[in-house]
Amino acid sequence: MANISTKIAGIRLINPVLPAAGPNVRNSEAMLAAIAGGAGGIVSKTVSIRPANDPRPTIRKAVCSGLMNCETWSEIPVENFLDDLREVKSAGAPLIVSIGYRPEEVGELGALIAREIEPDGFEFSVHYVGHSVGPIVDVAKALRKVVEQPVFMKVSPNFLDIEKLAFSVAPYVDGFVAINSFGPVLDFDPENFAPKLGSGYGQGWLSGPPLLSIALRIVHQIASVTDKPIIGVGGIEKGIDAIKFFMAGASAVGICSAAIKKGHGIYGAVAEGIGKWLDDYGYGSVREIVGLYNSNLEKRRVFEKIPVNRVDIEKCVGCGACISKCLQGALYMNEETADVIPEKCIGCGYCVDFCPQGALDLVEQG
């Protein structure tokens, strides 16, 4: 049986699945429920100097099974939040406290929480710090100056030059969390023209499955410029989602939206899925697959000419699932199997994803 325990910046986790900072860990009750649900450790909801005052409603359904929210940080005053953190700390699970946002706020909070709680680590969010490297580095320096525990920076997907950001911040942090929610975005009810959220014009932040591919890309980018550990966050709902994050360079993963949709048991379910996948494919630990995608990029297929599709008639069962997927009309049923009109095929590869038998592939012309 595969070993799914892991270690990030010296913090030992019984499994690599954490809650990501958000309403799923808003207080001690929710954080303890996450532990009971199988989380390998806890990341708290982000707390700041002043409690948030978010306009309700704050969370609604969004496109592609995602969520849209206008929550900011914890609405619980710091002095009360400390009591919640003490209760969670006493439960024995590793605790990473998320704080924000500006240098002076992070410095004050970090010193206070380090003294009162002694958490296993800190996360700082840069959601409201801006899109320039300098101010974000200032936040990292402010927290690094006052705490001895590992420090993780949570990366915003809105930042354009991810490699520059990661390289610049790396000297002051022990790891990264990638990514935060994306936005602002907008959706509304077309029947009564009303916004879904209570924010200014109904805007919010997108999270969940729509972000998975963006998050994988950013994890890969960070891993390409630093060897600091990464906690991958964004759209994880199954074990195979987490496996992709590990292969892109993450050492652990965080879940928020799936916990809101499916409950606290999602952490244990994803951890179980990770272990099963590792067992099925003969891997002994999570560490064995971290960065596997990145280290195999040289194996990618590069065609000198536009490729054409090929149908393996030994595998094709004639289900016709691929036919309607070709906008160019290059696929057709030739008696009992699919076939290709080469001069119509543009080699896009889209049809390959819809063959349940794996009978389609791209080949070099000629």
Short mmCIF file of N, CA and C in Angstrom, two decimals, residues 113-187:
data_model
loop_
_atom_site.label_atom_id
_atom_site.label_comp_id
_atom_site.label_asym_id
_atom_site.label_seq_id
_atom_site.Cartn_x
_atom_site.Cartn_y
_atom_site.Cartn_z
N ILE A 113 0.05 36.00 16.64
CA ILE A 113 -0.36 34.60 16.53
C ILE A 113 0.80 33.66 16.84
N ALA A 114 2.00 34.02 16.43
CA ALA A 114 3.16 33.20 16.75
C ALA A 114 3.34 33.09 18.25
N ARG A 115 3.12 34.19 18.95
CA ARG A 115 3.29 34.22 20.40
C ARG A 115 2.16 33.49 21.12
N GLU A 116 0.91 33.71 20.68
CA GLU A 116 -0.25 33.18 21.39
C GLU A 116 -0.59 31.73 21.01
N ILE A 117 -0.34 31.36 19.78
CA ILE A 117 -0.80 30.07 19.27
C ILE A 117 0.34 29.11 18.97
N GLU A 118 1.46 29.62 18.51
CA GLU A 118 2.57 28.80 18.04
C GLU A 118 2.11 27.80 16.97
N PRO A 119 1.56 28.28 15.88
CA PRO A 119 1.11 27.37 14.82
C PRO A 119 2.29 26.71 14.13
N ASP A 120 2.01 25.74 13.30
CA ASP A 120 3.07 25.03 12.58
C ASP A 120 3.56 25.83 11.38
N GLY A 121 2.74 26.77 10.90
CA GLY A 121 3.15 27.57 9.76
C GLY A 121 2.19 28.73 9.54
N PHE A 122 2.58 29.62 8.63
CA PHE A 122 1.75 30.76 8.26
C PHE A 122 1.57 30.79 6.75
N GLU A 123 0.40 31.23 6.35
CA GLU A 123 0.13 31.55 4.94
C GLU A 123 -0.27 33.01 4.87
N PHE A 124 0.26 33.73 3.87
CA PHE A 124 -0.23 35.10 3.68
C PHE A 124 -0.82 35.23 2.28
N SER A 125 -1.96 35.86 2.21
CA SER A 125 -2.66 36.06 0.94
C SER A 125 -2.31 37.43 0.38
N VAL A 126 -2.17 37.50 -0.94
CA VAL A 126 -1.84 38.78 -1.59
C VAL A 126 -3.00 39.27 -2.45
N HIS A 127 -4.20 38.78 -2.16
CA HIS A 127 -5.37 39.11 -2.96
C HIS A 127 -5.58 40.62 -3.12
N TYR A 128 -5.30 41.36 -2.06
CA TYR A 128 -5.59 42.80 -2.08
C TYR A 128 -4.33 43.66 -2.01
N VAL A 129 -3.20 43.06 -2.40
CA VAL A 129 -1.93 43.78 -2.30
C VAL A 129 -1.56 44.46 -3.60
N GLY A 130 -2.09 43.97 -4.71
CA GLY A 130 -1.79 44.60 -5.99
C GLY A 130 -1.13 43.66 -6.97
N HIS A 131 -0.68 44.18 -8.09
CA HIS A 131 -0.14 43.37 -9.17
C HIS A 131 1.32 43.68 -9.45
N SER A 132 2.02 44.26 -8.49
CA SER A 132 3.44 44.55 -8.63
C SER A 132 4.23 43.67 -7.66
N VAL A 133 5.42 43.28 -8.08
CA VAL A 133 6.23 42.40 -7.25
C VAL A 133 6.67 43.07 -5.96
N GLY A 134 7.07 44.34 -6.01
CA GLY A 134 7.62 45.03 -4.85
C GLY A 134 6.75 44.97 -3.61
N PRO A 135 5.48 45.39 -3.68
CA PRO A 135 4.63 45.35 -2.48
C PRO A 135 4.43 43.94 -1.93
N ILE A 136 4.41 42.95 -2.82
CA ILE A 136 4.24 41.57 -2.35
C ILE A 136 5.49 41.10 -1.62
N VAL A 137 6.66 41.43 -2.13
CA VAL A 137 7.90 41.11 -1.45
C VAL A 137 7.95 41.78 -0.08
N ASP A 138 7.43 43.00 0.01
CA ASP A 138 7.40 43.72 1.29
C ASP A 138 6.55 42.97 2.31
N VAL A 139 5.44 42.38 1.87
CA VAL A 139 4.60 41.59 2.78
C VAL A 139 5.38 40.37 3.27
N ALA A 140 6.03 39.69 2.34
CA ALA A 140 6.81 38.50 2.70
C ALA A 140 7.90 38.85 3.71
N LYS A 141 8.59 39.95 3.48
CA LYS A 141 9.66 40.38 4.39
C LYS A 141 9.10 40.71 5.77
N ALA A 142 7.95 41.36 5.80
CA ALA A 142 7.35 41.77 7.08
C ALA A 142 7.00 40.55 7.93
N LEU A 143 6.47 39.51 7.30
CA LEU A 143 6.11 38.30 8.05
C LEU A 143 7.34 37.51 8.42
N ARG A 144 8.28 37.39 7.49
CA ARG A 144 9.51 36.64 7.75
C ARG A 144 10.27 37.23 8.94
N LYS A 145 10.18 38.54 9.11
CA LYS A 145 10.91 39.24 10.16
C LYS A 145 10.41 38.89 11.55
N VAL A 146 9.12 38.52 11.67
CA VAL A 146 8.55 38.37 13.01
C VAL A 146 8.22 36.93 13.38
N VAL A 147 8.32 35.98 12.45
CA VAL A 147 7.97 34.59 12.78
C VAL A 147 9.11 33.66 12.40
N GLU A 148 9.22 32.56 13.14
CA GLU A 148 10.22 31.53 12.84
C GLU A 148 9.61 30.36 12.09
N GLN A 149 8.29 30.23 12.14
CA GLN A 149 7.62 29.11 11.47
C GLN A 149 7.71 29.24 9.95
N PRO A 150 7.50 28.13 9.23
CA PRO A 150 7.46 28.19 7.77
C PRO A 150 6.41 29.17 7.28
N VAL A 151 6.73 29.89 6.22
CA VAL A 151 5.84 30.89 5.63
C VAL A 151 5.51 30.49 4.20
N PHE A 152 4.22 30.51 3.87
CA PHE A 152 3.75 30.19 2.52
C PHE A 152 3.04 31.40 1.93
N MET A 153 3.34 31.70 0.68
CA MET A 153 2.63 32.77 -0.01
C MET A 153 1.55 32.19 -0.90
N LYS A 154 0.32 32.70 -0.77
CA LYS A 154 -0.77 32.26 -1.63
C LYS A 154 -0.82 33.14 -2.87
N VAL A 155 -0.68 32.53 -4.02
CA VAL A 155 -0.53 33.24 -5.28
C VAL A 155 -1.88 33.55 -5.90
N SER A 156 -2.02 34.78 -6.39
CA SER A 156 -3.24 35.16 -7.11
C SER A 156 -3.08 34.81 -8.59
N PRO A 157 -4.10 34.19 -9.21
CA PRO A 157 -4.02 33.88 -10.64
C PRO A 157 -4.06 35.13 -11.51
N ASN A 158 -4.39 36.28 -10.92
CA ASN A 158 -4.43 37.53 -11.68
C ASN A 158 -3.04 38.09 -11.97
N PHE A 159 -2.04 37.59 -11.25
CA PHE A 159 -0.68 38.11 -11.46
C PHE A 159 -0.15 37.58 -12.78
N LEU A 160 0.38 38.47 -13.62
CA LEU A 160 0.75 38.09 -14.98
C LEU A 160 2.08 37.35 -15.06
N ASP A 161 3.11 37.83 -14.38
CA ASP A 161 4.43 37.23 -14.49
C ASP A 161 4.69 36.35 -13.27
N ILE A 162 4.17 35.12 -13.32
CA ILE A 162 4.25 34.21 -12.20
C ILE A 162 5.69 33.84 -11.87
N GLU A 163 6.50 33.55 -12.91
CA GLU A 163 7.89 33.16 -12.66
C GLU A 163 8.66 34.27 -11.95
N LYS A 164 8.49 35.50 -12.38
CA LYS A 164 9.18 36.62 -11.75
C LYS A 164 8.74 36.77 -10.30
N LEU A 165 7.44 36.63 -10.05
CA LEU A 165 6.92 36.74 -8.69
C LEU A 165 7.51 35.65 -7.80
N ALA A 166 7.46 34.40 -8.25
CA ALA A 166 7.97 33.29 -7.45
C ALA A 166 9.46 33.43 -7.18
N PHE A 167 10.22 33.80 -8.19
CA PHE A 167 11.66 33.96 -8.04
C PHE A 167 11.99 35.08 -7.06
N SER A 168 11.23 36.18 -7.10
CA SER A 168 11.49 37.34 -6.24
C SER A 168 11.12 37.09 -4.79
N VAL A 169 10.06 36.32 -4.57
CA VAL A 169 9.57 36.09 -3.21
C VAL A 169 10.27 34.90 -2.55
N ALA A 170 10.79 33.98 -3.34
CA ALA A 170 11.36 32.73 -2.83
C ALA A 170 12.36 32.92 -1.68
N PRO A 171 13.23 33.95 -1.70
CA PRO A 171 14.19 34.08 -0.58
C PRO A 171 13.54 34.34 0.78
N TYR A 172 12.28 34.76 0.80
CA TYR A 172 11.64 35.17 2.04
C TYR A 172 10.53 34.21 2.48
N VAL A 173 10.25 33.17 1.69
CA VAL A 173 9.20 32.22 2.04
C VAL A 173 9.74 30.80 2.01
N ASP A 174 8.99 29.90 2.61
CA ASP A 174 9.38 28.49 2.64
C ASP A 174 8.57 27.65 1.66
N GLY A 175 7.54 28.26 1.06
CA GLY A 175 6.71 27.54 0.11
C GLY A 175 5.64 28.43 -0.46
N PHE A 176 4.88 27.86 -1.38
CA PHE A 176 3.84 28.60 -2.08
C PHE A 176 2.52 27.84 -2.01
N VAL A 177 1.43 28.59 -2.10
CA VAL A 177 0.09 28.02 -2.25
C VAL A 177 -0.46 28.57 -3.56
N ALA A 178 -0.83 27.68 -4.47
CA ALA A 178 -1.27 28.13 -5.79
C ALA A 178 -2.48 27.30 -6.24
N ILE A 179 -3.63 27.97 -6.35
CA ILE A 179 -3.82 29.41 -6.49
C ILE A 179 -5.01 29.87 -5.66
N ASN A 180 -5.17 31.21 -5.60
CA ASN A 180 -6.37 31.79 -5.01
C ASN A 180 -7.47 31.80 -6.05
N SER A 181 -8.65 32.28 -5.69
CA SER A 181 -9.76 32.37 -6.64
C SER A 181 -9.48 33.45 -7.69
N PHE A 182 -10.21 33.38 -8.79
CA PHE A 182 -9.97 34.27 -9.93
C PHE A 182 -11.11 35.28 -10.07
N GLY A 183 -10.73 36.53 -10.42
CA GLY A 183 -11.79 37.50 -10.61
C GLY A 183 -11.27 38.92 -10.67
N PRO A 184 -12.20 39.86 -10.62
CA PRO A 184 -13.63 39.65 -10.44
C PRO A 184 -14.30 39.03 -11.67
N VAL A 185 -15.40 38.31 -11.40
CA VAL A 185 -16.24 37.73 -12.45
C VAL A 185 -17.68 38.13 -12.17
N LEU A 186 -18.55 37.88 -13.15
CA LEU A 186 -19.95 38.28 -13.02
C LEU A 186 -20.87 37.22 -13.58
N ASP A 187 -21.95 36.95 -12.87
CA ASP A 187 -23.05 36.13 -13.36
C ASP A 187 -24.31 36.66 -12.69
#
